[in-house]
Amino acid sequence: MTQTTMPSASPSRRVDRTVIISIWAVPVLVVGQFAMLAIVPVVLALTVSLRHAHLRGLRRWTIALATAYATPLILWAIGPDRAPSLSKDMHPASAALIVVVALAAAAAYHLGRRRSSGADGSSSERPYFRAAP
């Protein structure tokens, strides 16, 4: 009896999927008032983008996302009168900044993927125009 296995996704594809799901989860969690749980996808996206060379273009966005998230988290942790949850203590401008940076990181990821897939010779897009002689 032979066992057929499903072809697994390549390691870089799994890494890409992990990063983009993590980045999209951050604004959902922050807007849904689960800001403390957003630490998991923020750390995951930052760690994966720093460890894998093919995500080099996404590193500055994940660093910006981690910084935008860490600022209200640190202020909440060291504050004298802190609310029982990060979502209740976070200023709306901080939440909006986190959401905007996460959406910018997601856009950078998707645009970077589009550029890299179009540059490898697809017939629908020309990666460059030939200079006139």
Coordinates of N, CA, C and O in Angstrom, one line a residue:
M1 N 0.8 -1.2 0.0 CA 0.0 0.0 0.0 C 0.9 1.2 0.0 O 1.7 1.4 0.9
T2 N 0.8 2.0 -1.0 CA 1.6 3.2 -1.1 C 0.8 4.4 -0.5 O -0.4 4.5 -0.7
Q3 N 1.5 5.2 0.1 CA 0.8 6.4 0.7 C 1.2 7.6 -0.1 O 2.4 7.9 -0.3
T4 N 0.2 8.3 -0.6 CA 0.5 9.5 -1.3 C 0.4 10.7 -0.4 O -0.5 10.8 0.4
T5 N 1.4 11.6 -0.5 CA 1.4 12.7 0.3 C 1.1 14.0 -0.5 O 1.5 14.0 -1.7
M6 N 0.5 14.9 0.1 CA 0.3 16.2 -0.5 C 1.6 16.9 -0.6 O 2.4 16.9 0.3
P7 N 1.9 17.6 -1.8 CA 3.1 18.3 -1.8 C 3.0 19.5 -0.9 O 2.1 20.3 -0.9
S8 N 4.0 19.6 0.0 CA 4.0 20.7 1.0 C 4.5 22.0 0.3 O 5.2 21.9 -0.7
A9 N 4.1 23.0 0.9 CA 4.5 24.3 0.4 C 6.0 24.5 0.7 O 6.5 23.9 1.6
S10 N 6.7 25.3 -0.1 CA 8.1 25.5 0.0 C 8.3 26.2 1.3 O 7.4 27.0 1.8
P11 N 9.5 26.1 1.9 CA 9.8 26.8 3.2 C 9.6 28.4 3.1 O 9.1 29.0 3.9
S12 N 10.0 28.9 1.9 CA 9.9 30.4 1.8 C 8.4 30.8 1.7 O 8.0 31.8 2.1
R13 N 7.6 29.9 1.1 CA 6.2 30.2 0.9 C 5.5 30.2 2.3 O 4.6 31.0 2.6
R14 N 5.9 29.2 3.1 CA 5.3 29.1 4.5 C 5.8 30.3 5.3 O 5.0 30.9 6.1
V15 N 7.0 30.8 5.1 CA 7.5 31.9 5.9 C 6.7 33.2 5.4 O 6.3 34.0 6.3
D16 N 6.5 33.3 4.1 CA 5.8 34.5 3.6 C 4.4 34.5 4.2 O 3.8 35.5 4.6
R17 N 3.8 33.3 4.2 CA 2.4 33.2 4.7 C 2.3 33.6 6.2 O 1.4 34.3 6.6
T18 N 3.3 33.1 6.9 CA 3.4 33.4 8.4 C 3.5 34.9 8.6 O 2.8 35.5 9.4
V19 N 4.4 35.6 7.8 CA 4.6 37.0 8.0 C 3.3 37.8 7.6 O 2.9 38.7 8.4
I20 N 2.7 37.5 6.5 CA 1.6 38.3 6.1 C 0.4 38.1 6.9 O -0.4 39.0 7.2
I21 N 0.1 36.9 7.4 CA -1.0 36.6 8.3 C -0.7 37.4 9.6 O -1.7 38.0 10.2
S22 N 0.5 37.4 10.1 CA 0.8 38.1 11.3 C 0.6 39.6 11.2 O 0.0 40.2 12.1
I23 N 1.1 40.1 10.1 CA 0.9 41.6 9.8 C -0.6 41.9 9.8 O -1.0 42.9 10.3
W24 N -1.4 41.2 9.1 CA -2.8 41.5 9.0 C -3.5 41.2 10.3 O -4.6 41.9 10.5
A25 N -3.0 40.4 11.1 CA -3.7 40.1 12.4 C -3.5 41.3 13.4 O -4.4 41.5 14.2
V26 N -2.5 42.1 13.3 CA -2.2 43.2 14.2 C -3.3 44.2 14.2 O -3.9 44.5 15.2
P27 N -3.7 44.8 13.0 CA -4.8 45.8 13.1 C -6.1 45.2 13.5 O -6.9 45.9 14.1
V28 N -6.4 43.9 13.1 CA -7.6 43.3 13.5 C -7.7 43.2 15.1 O -8.7 43.5 15.7
L29 N -6.6 42.8 15.7 CA -6.6 42.6 17.1 C -6.7 44.0 17.8 O -7.3 44.1 18.9
V30 N -6.0 45.0 17.3 CA -6.0 46.3 18.0 C -7.3 46.9 17.8 O -7.9 47.5 18.8
V31 N -7.9 46.9 16.7 CA -9.3 47.5 16.5 C -10.3 46.7 17.3 O -11.3 47.3 17.8
G32 N -10.1 45.4 17.4 CA -11.1 44.6 18.1 C -10.9 44.6 19.6 O -11.5 43.8 20.3
Q33 N -10.1 45.5 20.1 CA -9.8 45.7 21.5 C -9.1 44.5 22.2 O -9.3 44.2 23.4
F34 N -8.2 43.8 21.4 CA -7.4 42.7 22.0 C -5.9 43.1 21.7 O -5.1 42.3 21.2
A35 N -5.6 44.3 22.2 CA -4.3 44.9 21.9 C -3.1 44.1 22.5 O -2.0 44.0 22.0
M36 N -3.4 43.5 23.7 CA -2.3 42.8 24.4 C -2.0 41.5 23.6 O -0.9 41.1 23.6
L37 N -3.0 40.9 23.0 CA -2.7 39.7 22.2 C -2.0 40.0 21.0 O -1.4 39.1 20.4
A38 N -2.0 41.2 20.5 CA -1.3 41.6 19.3 C 0.2 41.5 19.4 O 0.9 41.5 18.4
I39 N 0.7 41.3 20.6 CA 2.1 41.1 20.8 C 2.7 39.9 20.1 O 3.8 39.9 19.6
V40 N 1.8 38.9 20.0 CA 2.3 37.6 19.4 C 2.5 37.8 17.9 O 3.6 37.5 17.4
P41 N 1.6 38.3 17.1 CA 1.9 38.5 15.7 C 2.9 39.6 15.4 O 3.7 39.5 14.5
V42 N 3.0 40.6 16.3 CA 4.1 41.6 16.1 C 5.5 41.0 16.3 O 6.3 41.2 15.4
V43 N 5.7 40.2 17.3 CA 7.0 39.6 17.6 C 7.2 38.5 16.5 O 8.4 38.4 16.0
L44 N 6.2 37.8 16.1 CA 6.4 36.8 15.0 C 6.8 37.4 13.7 O 7.7 37.0 13.1
A45 N 6.1 38.5 13.3 CA 6.4 39.2 12.0 C 7.8 39.7 12.1 O 8.6 39.6 11.1
L46 N 8.2 40.4 13.2 CA 9.5 41.0 13.4 C 10.6 39.9 13.3 O 11.6 40.0 12.6
T47 N 10.4 38.8 14.1 CA 11.4 37.8 14.1 C 11.6 37.1 12.8 O 12.8 36.9 12.3
V48 N 10.6 36.8 12.1 CA 10.7 36.1 10.8 C 11.3 37.0 9.8 O 12.1 36.6 9.0
S49 N 10.9 38.3 9.7 CA 11.5 39.2 8.7 C 12.9 39.4 9.0 O 13.7 39.7 8.0
L50 N 13.4 39.4 10.2 CA 14.8 39.6 10.5 C 15.6 38.4 10.2 O 16.8 38.5 9.9
R51 N 15.0 37.2 10.3 CA 15.8 36.0 10.1 C 15.9 35.5 8.6 O 16.8 34.7 8.3
H52 N 15.0 36.0 7.8 CA 15.0 35.5 6.4 C 15.4 36.6 5.4 O 14.8 37.6 5.4
A53 N 16.4 36.2 4.6 CA 17.0 37.2 3.7 C 16.0 37.7 2.7 O 16.1 38.9 2.2
H54 N 15.1 36.8 2.2 CA 14.3 37.2 1.1 C 13.2 38.2 1.6 O 12.5 38.8 0.7
L55 N 13.1 38.5 2.9 CA 12.2 39.5 3.4 C 12.9 40.8 3.8 O 12.4 41.5 4.6
R56 N 14.0 41.0 3.2 CA 14.8 42.2 3.6 C 14.1 43.5 3.4 O 14.2 44.4 4.2
G57 N 13.3 43.6 2.4 CA 12.5 44.8 2.1 C 11.4 45.1 3.1 O 10.9 46.2 3.3
L58 N 11.0 44.1 3.8 CA 10.0 44.2 4.8 C 10.5 44.5 6.2 O 9.7 44.9 7.1
R59 N 11.8 44.4 6.4 CA 12.4 44.6 7.7 C 12.1 45.9 8.4 O 11.7 46.0 9.5
R60 N 12.3 47.0 7.6 CA 12.0 48.3 8.2 C 10.6 48.5 8.6 O 10.3 49.2 9.5
W61 N 9.7 47.9 7.8 CA 8.2 48.0 8.2 C 7.9 47.2 9.4 O 7.1 47.7 10.2
T62 N 8.5 46.1 9.6 CA 8.2 45.3 10.8 C 8.9 45.9 12.0 O 8.3 45.9 13.1
I63 N 10.0 46.6 11.8 CA 10.7 47.3 12.9 C 9.8 48.5 13.3 O 9.6 48.8 14.5
A64 N 9.3 49.2 12.3 CA 8.4 50.3 12.6 C 7.1 49.8 13.3 O 6.6 50.5 14.3
L65 N 6.6 48.7 12.9 CA 5.4 48.2 13.6 C 5.7 47.8 15.0 O 4.9 48.1 15.9
A66 N 6.8 47.1 15.2 CA 7.2 46.8 16.6 C 7.4 48.0 17.5 O 7.0 48.0 18.6
T67 N 8.0 49.0 16.9 CA 8.2 50.3 17.7 C 6.9 50.9 18.0 O 6.7 51.4 19.1
A68 N 6.0 51.0 17.0 CA 4.7 51.6 17.2 C 3.9 50.9 18.3 O 3.2 51.5 19.0
Y69 N 4.1 49.5 18.3 CA 3.4 48.7 19.3 C 4.0 48.8 20.6 O 3.3 48.8 21.7
A70 N 5.3 48.8 20.7 CA 6.1 48.8 22.0 C 5.9 50.0 22.8 O 5.9 50.0 24.0
T71 N 5.7 51.2 22.1 CA 5.6 52.4 22.8 C 4.4 52.5 23.8 O 4.6 52.7 25.0
P72 N 3.2 52.2 23.3 CA 2.1 52.2 24.3 C 2.2 51.0 25.2 O 1.7 51.2 26.4
L73 N 2.8 49.9 24.8 CA 2.9 48.8 25.7 C 3.8 49.1 26.9 O 3.5 48.9 28.1
I74 N 4.9 49.8 26.6 CA 5.9 50.2 27.7 C 5.2 51.3 28.6 O 5.3 51.2 29.8
L75 N 4.5 52.2 27.9 CA 3.9 53.3 28.7 C 2.8 52.6 29.6 O 2.6 53.1 30.8
W76 N 2.1 51.6 29.2 CA 1.1 51.0 30.0 C 1.7 50.2 31.1 O 1.3 50.2 32.2
A77 N 2.9 49.5 30.8 CA 3.5 48.7 31.8 C 4.2 49.5 33.0 O 4.2 49.1 34.1
I78 N 4.7 50.7 32.6 CA 5.4 51.5 33.7 C 4.5 52.6 34.3 O 4.9 53.3 35.2
G79 N 3.3 52.8 33.7 CA 2.4 53.8 34.2 C 1.9 53.6 35.6 O 1.7 52.5 36.0
P80 N 1.7 54.7 36.4 CA 1.3 54.5 37.8 C -0.1 54.1 37.9 O -0.5 53.3 38.7
D81 N -1.0 54.6 37.1 CA -2.4 54.3 37.1 C -2.8 53.6 35.8 O -3.3 54.2 34.9
R82 N -2.5 52.3 35.8 CA -2.7 51.6 34.6 C -4.1 50.9 34.6 O -4.5 50.4 35.6
A83 N -4.7 50.9 33.4 CA -6.0 50.2 33.2 C -5.7 48.7 33.3 O -4.6 48.2 33.1
P84 N -6.8 47.9 33.5 CA -6.6 46.5 33.5 C -6.3 45.9 32.2 O -5.8 44.8 32.1
S85 N -6.4 46.6 31.1 CA -6.0 46.1 29.8 C -5.3 47.2 29.0 O -5.6 48.4 29.2
L86 N -4.5 46.7 28.1 CA -3.8 47.7 27.2 C -4.7 48.4 26.3 O -4.6 49.6 26.0
S87 N -5.8 47.8 25.8 CA -6.7 48.4 24.9 C -7.4 49.6 25.6 O -7.7 50.6 24.9
K88 N -7.7 49.5 26.9 CA -8.4 50.6 27.6 C -7.5 51.7 27.9 O -7.9 52.8 28.0
D89 N -6.2 51.4 28.1 CA -5.2 52.4 28.4 C -4.6 53.1 27.2 O -4.1 54.2 27.3
M90 N -4.6 52.5 26.1 CA -4.0 53.0 24.9 C -4.7 54.2 24.3 O -6.0 54.2 24.2
H91 N -4.0 55.2 24.0 CA -4.6 56.4 23.4 C -5.1 56.1 22.0 O -4.4 55.3 21.3
P92 N -6.2 56.6 21.6 CA -6.7 56.3 20.2 C -5.7 56.6 19.1 O -5.7 56.0 18.1
A93 N -4.9 57.7 19.3 CA -3.9 58.0 18.3 C -2.8 56.9 18.2 O -2.4 56.6 17.1
S94 N -2.5 56.3 19.3 CA -1.5 55.2 19.3 C -2.1 54.0 18.6 O -1.4 53.3 17.8
A95 N -3.3 53.7 18.8 CA -4.0 52.6 18.2 C -4.1 52.9 16.7 O -3.8 52.0 15.9
A96 N -4.4 54.1 16.3 CA -4.5 54.4 14.9 C -3.1 54.3 14.2 O -3.0 53.9 13.1
L97 N -2.1 54.7 14.9 CA -0.7 54.6 14.4 C -0.3 53.2 14.1 O 0.3 52.8 13.1
I98 N -0.6 52.3 15.1 CA -0.3 50.9 14.9 C -1.1 50.3 13.7 O -0.5 49.6 12.9
V99 N -2.3 50.7 13.6 CA -3.1 50.2 12.5 C -2.6 50.7 11.1 O -2.4 49.9 10.2
V100 N -2.2 51.9 11.1 CA -1.7 52.5 9.8 C -0.3 51.9 9.5 O -0.1 51.5 8.3
V101 N 0.5 51.7 10.5 CA 1.8 51.1 10.2 C 1.7 49.6 9.7 O 2.4 49.1 8.8
A102 N 0.7 48.9 10.4 CA 0.5 47.5 10.0 C -0.1 47.4 8.6 O 0.4 46.6 7.8
L103 N -1.0 48.3 8.2 CA -1.5 48.3 6.8 C -0.4 48.7 5.8 O -0.4 48.2 4.7
A104 N 0.5 49.7 6.2 CA 1.6 50.0 5.3 C 2.5 48.9 5.1 O 3.0 48.6 4.0
A105 N 2.8 48.1 6.2 CA 3.7 46.9 6.1 C 3.0 45.9 5.2 O 3.7 45.3 4.4
A106 N 1.7 45.7 5.3 CA 1.0 44.7 4.5 C 1.1 45.2 3.0 O 1.3 44.4 2.1
A107 N 0.9 46.5 2.8 CA 0.9 47.0 1.4 C 2.3 46.8 0.9 O 2.5 46.5 -0.3
A108 N 3.4 47.1 1.7 CA 4.7 46.9 1.2 C 5.0 45.5 0.9 O 5.7 45.2 -0.1
Y109 N 4.5 44.6 1.6 CA 4.7 43.1 1.3 C 4.0 42.8 0.0 O 4.7 42.2 -0.9
H110 N 2.8 43.2 -0.2 CA 2.1 42.8 -1.4 C 2.7 43.5 -2.6 O 2.8 42.9 -3.7
L111 N 3.1 44.7 -2.5 CA 3.7 45.4 -3.6 C 5.1 44.9 -3.9 O 5.4 44.8 -5.1
G112 N 5.8 44.5 -2.9 CA 7.1 43.8 -3.1 C 6.9 42.5 -3.8 O 7.7 42.1 -4.7
R113 N 5.9 41.7 -3.5 CA 5.7 40.5 -4.2 C 5.3 40.7 -5.6 O 5.7 40.0 -6.5
R114 N 4.5 41.7 -5.9 CA 4.0 42.0 -7.2 C 5.2 42.4 -8.1 O 5.4 42.0 -9.2
R115 N 6.1 43.2 -7.5 CA 7.3 43.6 -8.3 C 8.2 42.5 -8.6 O 8.7 42.3 -9.7
S116 N 8.4 41.6 -7.6 CA 9.3 40.5 -7.8 C 8.7 39.5 -8.8 O 9.4 38.8 -9.6
S117 N 7.4 39.3 -8.8 CA 6.8 38.3 -9.7 C 6.8 38.9 -11.1 O 6.8 38.2 -12.1
G118 N 6.6 40.2 -11.3 CA 6.6 40.8 -12.6 C 8.0 41.0 -13.2 O 8.1 41.0 -14.4
A119 N 9.0 41.0 -12.4 CA 10.4 41.2 -12.9 C 11.0 39.9 -13.5 O 12.0 40.0 -14.2
D120 N 10.4 38.8 -13.3 CA 11.0 37.6 -13.8 C 10.5 37.1 -15.1 O 10.6 36.0 -15.5
G121 N 10.0 38.1 -15.9 CA 9.7 37.8 -17.3 C 8.2 37.5 -17.6 O 8.0 36.8 -18.6
S122 N 7.3 38.0 -16.8 CA 5.9 37.8 -17.2 C 5.6 38.6 -18.4 O 6.1 39.7 -18.6
S123 N 4.8 38.1 -19.3 CA 4.5 38.8 -20.5 C 3.6 40.0 -20.4 O 3.5 40.8 -21.3
S124 N 2.8 40.0 -19.3 CA 1.9 41.1 -19.2 C 2.5 42.4 -18.7 O 2.0 43.5 -18.9
E125 N 3.7 42.3 -18.0 CA 4.3 43.5 -17.6 C 5.8 43.6 -18.1 O 6.4 42.5 -18.1
R126 N 6.2 44.7 -18.5 CA 7.6 44.8 -18.9 C 8.4 45.4 -17.7 O 8.1 46.5 -17.2
P127 N 9.4 44.7 -17.2 CA 10.2 45.2 -16.1 C 11.0 46.5 -16.4 O 11.4 47.2 -15.5
Y128 N 11.3 46.7 -17.7 CA 12.1 47.9 -18.1 C 11.8 48.2 -19.5 O 11.2 47.4 -20.3
F129 N 12.1 49.4 -19.9 CA 12.0 49.8 -21.3 C 13.4 49.9 -21.9 O 14.3 50.4 -21.2
R130 N 13.6 49.5 -23.1 CA 14.9 49.5 -23.7 C 15.2 51.0 -24.1 O 14.3 51.7 -24.6
A131 N 16.4 51.4 -23.8 CA 16.8 52.8 -24.2 C 16.9 52.9 -25.7 O 17.4 52.0 -26.4
A132 N 16.6 54.1 -26.2 CA 16.7 54.3 -27.6 C 18.2 54.5 -27.9 O 19.0 55.1 -27.2
P133 N 18.6 54.0 -29.1 CA 20.1 54.1 -29.5 C 20.5 55.5 -29.9 O 19.8 56.3 -30.2

